[in-house]
Structures are given as structure tokens and as C-alpha cells.
Amino acid sequence: MSEALSNNTAANAGPAFVTAKNVDISNCDLEQVHLVGAIQPHGALLVLDEPDLRIVQASANTLDFLGVDSALLLGQMIDSLLGDANTAALRTQLAGTDLAGILAHLMIVGCLPHCAGRFHLFGNRSNGLLLLEFERADTLGQAPQSELFSGLRDALQQLQGASSLRTFLQLAVDRMRTLTGFDRVMAYRFDEDGSGEVVAEAKLPGLEAYLGLHYPASDIPAPARRLFKLSPLRHLPDVDYVPVPLLRAPSAPTAETPVDLSYSFLRSVSVMYTGYLRNMGVKATLVAPLLSGGKLWGLLSCMHHGEPNYLPYERRIPVEFFAQMLSMLMGDRESLDHCAYRLRLDQVLGQLVGRMGRAETFQEALAVGETNLLSAMDASGAALIAEGKLTVLGETPAHAQIDLLAGWLAQQGALVFSTHRLAHEFPAAAAFSTVASGVLSIRLARAGSDRVIWFRPEVLRDVDWAGDPNKPVEIGMEDHEIRLRPRNSFALWKETVHGQSRPWLNCEIDYAVSLRQAIIDVIVERARLLARANAELERSNLELDSFAYAASHDLKEPLRGIHNFAEFLHAEDGARLTERGRQRLGTILRLSERMDAMLESLLKYSRVGRNELDLQTQSSAALVEQTVELIRQVIPGQNFHVEVQPPLPAICCDRVRVAMIFHNLIVNAIKYNDQPIKKVQVGCDTTVDPPVFFVRDNGIGIEPGYHQLIFQLFRRLHGREEYGGGSGAGLTIVKKAIDRHGGSIWVESLAGEGSTFYFTLAPARDAVTEGL
């Protein structure tokens, strides 16, 4: 177990804090080393209250280190230790330095009242307290500044010229060993699961090589990895040191939370960590984090095997600078290794974006043609789930397995998800691990299941572990307590790893993120264009309705005059006309009547679109009953039977328009019917949302090829005088009224087998429950 543990583990989980002092088998996973309450002996630490700078805690070694016993310092102001001049300089530094989340070098202090020598003074603020750390200033035997930084400049030039990441890391460990003087320096890369591998090593001849060895995640657990990011360097000069406790003033409450030493350079380490190092034969360590893209990529781990090795601050400055420069260059080196691949991904991304702009749907652009989801991505298969439809390319799991995986991915909540150990995180995926041990997925919307998934097959590989990673934890007795024993076997252990694919590269994840954004941009743009087109169409329809209303209304008056004069002519002068003249006059009368009927239908159609809906909750059963009763009065001679099938729901609608819908559909069911008894059924499927109404008849039916034509204005499928004639606008008016409600209408019919008209009146959110 590593020396660092989580900052976000509950500090108040129990009456006692789990620290490096009392970690055992029952609480190892809860160890909070940042609350250890002790430091390493190569410095001294004071904890102060601000703004008066009163000392509330002090390390027990202040007498040897600073010349004043800690018991005498507690409760005193800092000037009793530093003197007036140093205290004034300190206050100036504190006023101009942000100490939150960092450990900053504040100043060099000398001429202390009780101690000779000079000290480096570091500061950090934590939970309202000021932490001051003292280390002795020592410049003896140091290389000249010019020589030191000249060497760093040469090293950086070499690193920038590295042809690959592996070469870059080897140059880094070689230079780090020169800077530190440690016996061994390793570049350690973390895997996705927290385990790691030594990818570069520089060491003294004769030392056992660790290059290529893998270490389980338990050696440096997640809390330790998080804490490594907080400090540019972590130094343990002597593995066998004796921790120096922090002492409180006698008046301080004993139950108070221990001071947080997360950013402290002197912080004491876990007994598990020191035991681990002893078992490896290590006497001293220096560790620097390697960051890439702001994330912990790995560590530069320096080990000294012969004896303790303390690096004073003067020698740590170039080491810290070098480590931070390595992190800044890491991203460029990784990109260099995959430069051609990244370029190809970018090219295909541009092509896909262009195709999405031209294709009818983005699904077609991504899945059809030579340039598609698999064109550049190093994957064996891909799946596109959009609008409830699954499209696959290449080698993929079965459709049912993809549906199962998509459901699990939706639960993860991540917009971008990647893993090369799918079965480890989603055990059900073991059934298709041969084709999909690795997945990279992008979600196309924050809600819904639409997504793209790339698949990678299983790749069997042999891993060299430093000791058996599956060996049970050893337990022993220490200080009369049961304790975990740190691992002491580092012998080579070979393992064949199953259920893993090649890891996904950063450039592949970046490509997926960019493609996701491009798809969303296309969807948003098309939605914007559709909304604009709908708005323009709505405006055009309103203008057309207004024109149709005005035209039909204004035309009825002269048409009525033509019809009336033709009737007068027929009544007064018809006998004097020739037979041919009388026929022509009759034609004028018939055409004027037909024209009047068409204008009346056009007026009704325009009124449906012009007037606002009067939406109220209505009983659809009552509307149907009233409509049927009215039809019986209008066409009393017809032999028909209307059956209303309960239950009919209550609906939010415009009562007049919905009554007109039922009236036209029922009249048509009776009108286009050649049976002796004309049967009509009216009902509603209330199990769906919104409810689906239907009007079914046993009439003449409609050929499938005409199912859409019948809703066009003035479209008739029969002769003008057949089946009672008519203008052919009834179904068009019905459709317009249904569209105004936000619903839809469709027909199922075959010639000679009757027809069933289905329609909805509102989206699901507007539907009202059954009742009334």
C-alpha cells in the first residue's frame, strides 16, 4: 500500500482517525495519511492562527532544529521565534502570496534569536490555518548556477528532439539520475485500471532491472495517485526515520480534527509504505508526478539503495523544474508517436462532416459509403443507434448484445466512455469479449439512447508482474495488533491476460469527442432549419387560408348571380330555346351549383386553419353520440348502424372541429358503402399515449395506392355523381383539423373489404385521462 491516501475520505467517519500510526487490517482502505499528525525529521513545522500568527501546534523537534523547545513556542506569537525583522518580512510575503492548494517558498530566514544558521521557509494554508515549514539552507558542494541550468537547457533540447515517447522517457530518466544522484530512476506509467508498468529505467550497474515489470494497482492505489498530483516532488530521505509528532498547546481541544498535511513537504508517510520500500531494499526515495493533459500519466520514481539520501532545497529546485518541463512536453511526445494516425483521423472527420452536410440524414453519412465510422478508427466494428434504429459496420456483437450494452452505457452517464477491459466493468460482456473486449462510445444526446459505439476484439498478451498480483494479503502481529504486511515478493511472475483489447489512444478519444460535437452541430442546424421552414410554412398556410377565404367568399356573390339569372332564363324563356340551348342552360346551372359547392368546401377548409382553437376538456363519447344523432336527422332514409365501442376518453380539444372530424368520417363510412346494412364502428385505443381513435366501416374500401391521395383537396376516386357526389374536400378538412390539434391521421383499407381511419388529437403530454 502506498504512502498517500484519499483527501475525500470522510474525516469524521468515527471517533478516531485512521492515520499512518494506526492502520491495520480493519481500516487500511480508510487510512488518511494527510491527517497523520507527524512529520519527517529533516525539517520543522509550525501551525499558526491568522491574522495574529499565534503558534497553535509545533513539531516536537523544534529545540534541535530551531533552538526553542516546542512547549515554549505553543501559544506564542511567531515573532518570539523569528524576531521582529523576519516577522515583518514574513507578513509582507503572506500578504502577497496565495497559499491555497500549494506549498510556496516564502523566504530565507537567518539571524534567529535562539539559533544560528539560515533556513528556507515554506508556507501553505489549510482549513483556516497557516502551516510554516523550515528546512536548513545548504549551498555547500553545489554546482554553479550557470553550469546547472546549462545542463538543463541541453537536456530539454535533447528531449524536444526525441523521435518517440519511449526515447523521450529514457532521456528523462537518464537526466533525472544525473540531477539527483540516486541509484535508480524509473518512469512508471499508469494503466486504466490503476496498475502500472516501468517503461524506462536508469540504474547503477549490478542492480536488478525493473524495466518492463508491471505492478498491481494495490501498490499505488487511487488515493495515492490523487495525492501525488498535489505536490511537484515527494521526498523520503530515510526510509528508517522516526516520525516527529505535532504537539498541541495544553489548552487545545483533544478531539479537534488533525491538521491537514496534504501539501506538506515534510509530512510523515505510512508505515505500510516504508515497509514496502524496505522489502525492496530501498533506503531513500524521490518521486515526481508526470502529467499529460492535466491528468496523472505516471511517475518519475527515484530510489537509493545504498544509504539514506537527502536532497536539500537548492538541489531540488532544478529537479522540480525538470520534472515540470517533462509534464509540459509529455503531450507533444505522445502526439508525435501517433502523428500520422491523428492526421488521418482529422482528414476523415472533415470528410464525414462534409457528408453529413450533404446527406439526407447524418446516419446515412456515417454508415453508408467508403468513408464511414470505420474508415480511420482502429476498430474492428462500429454500431450507430439513432432514432430507435441500429446500424452496424464490421465485426460486432449480436444486435441483442449491443442493445444490452447500450442500456448499460446509458446508466454510466458519461458523454464519452472508453475501456479496454469491458468485461471487467460490465461482466455480461464476457459473452462477446472475443469481438468486443474494448469499447469507445459517444452519446449523441444527454437524454435518450442514441450513440455511436466502436468495438475492439480481445488481444491475449503476456504480462510480467513484479510478484504474483493475485497473492492474498499477508497478515502479521506488530505492536500487539493485527497488521497488514507490505508485499515482500517481487520475483518475476508471468500471466496471460484475457478479456482485454488494445487500449484506446488519446487521439482516438479526441476524434470521438470531435465527431460527437459535429453530429450534434448537424442535428441542431437541421432542427433550426426545420423550425424556420415550419414557421415559413405556417405563415404561408395562414396567408393561403386568408386568400382562400377571401376568394371563395367574394366569388360566391357573382356565382350566385350567374346561377339566379340562369334559372330566370330557364323559367321565362326556356320554352323558346332550342333543345340544344336548353341543354347548354342546364349545364350552366349544374356547373354553377358544383362551383358553389366547391367554394363552400374551400370556405370550410380555410376556416379550419384561420380561427384559433378553443381547447377545453370534452367527453369524446358525448361528441360521437351527438354527431350520430345529427347524421340520423340529415340522412333519415339510409339503412346504417353506428356502434360506439367504449371506453372513449375525455380529451382536450376544440369541440366544433372534433365534432366535424367525427361527422365527416362517419358520413363517408355510410356514403361510400354498397352493403344493404351499412355498419360503422367508432372506438379508441386508450392503452397508448396519445389515444388512437378509429372509425371502421364495411364499405367499398380503398386501394393501397390511393391511401395518401384521398387527403388531397378536391381529390375524388369516383365519378362526380357516384356515391352521392361531393366536392372531394371532406377528408382534407378532417386532416387539417387534426393537424391543428397536433395529431395525425392514416387509413388501413383494401378494395372491397372496408376501411378503418385512425387518428390522434394531441401529443402525449396534452392527453387527458379517461373519464367523464
GROMACS .gro file of C-alpha atoms in nm, residues 25 32 112 201 233 246 286 301 340 411 494 496 510 534 548 583-584 586 597 702 710 729:
model
   22
   25ILE     CA    1  -0.635  -0.498   0.862
   32GLN     CA    2  -0.578   0.921   0.583
  112LEU     CA    3   1.710   3.388   1.463
  201GLU     CA    4   1.490   0.291  -1.631
  233LEU     CA    5   0.801   1.638  -0.557
  246LEU     CA    6   0.299   1.755   1.609
  286LEU     CA    7   1.218   1.100  -0.452
  301SER     CA    8   1.045   0.737  -0.919
  340ALA     CA    9   0.023   1.017  -3.899
  411GLN     CA   10  -2.654   0.411  -1.700
  494LYS     CA   11   0.415  -1.418  -1.584
  496THR     CA   12  -0.160  -1.437  -1.973
  510ASP     CA   13  -1.025   1.324  -2.912
  534ASN     CA   14  -4.212   2.513  -4.043
  548ALA     CA   15  -5.883   3.110  -4.996
  583GLN     CA   16  -7.910   2.161  -7.263
  584ARG     CA   17  -7.647   2.431  -7.250
  586GLY     CA   18  -7.884   2.313  -6.783
  597ALA     CA   19  -7.027   2.351  -5.351
  702ILE     CA   20  -5.970   0.192  -5.092
  710ILE     CA   21  -5.759   1.081  -5.060
  729ALA     CA   22  -6.276   1.819  -4.970
   0.00000   0.00000   0.00000
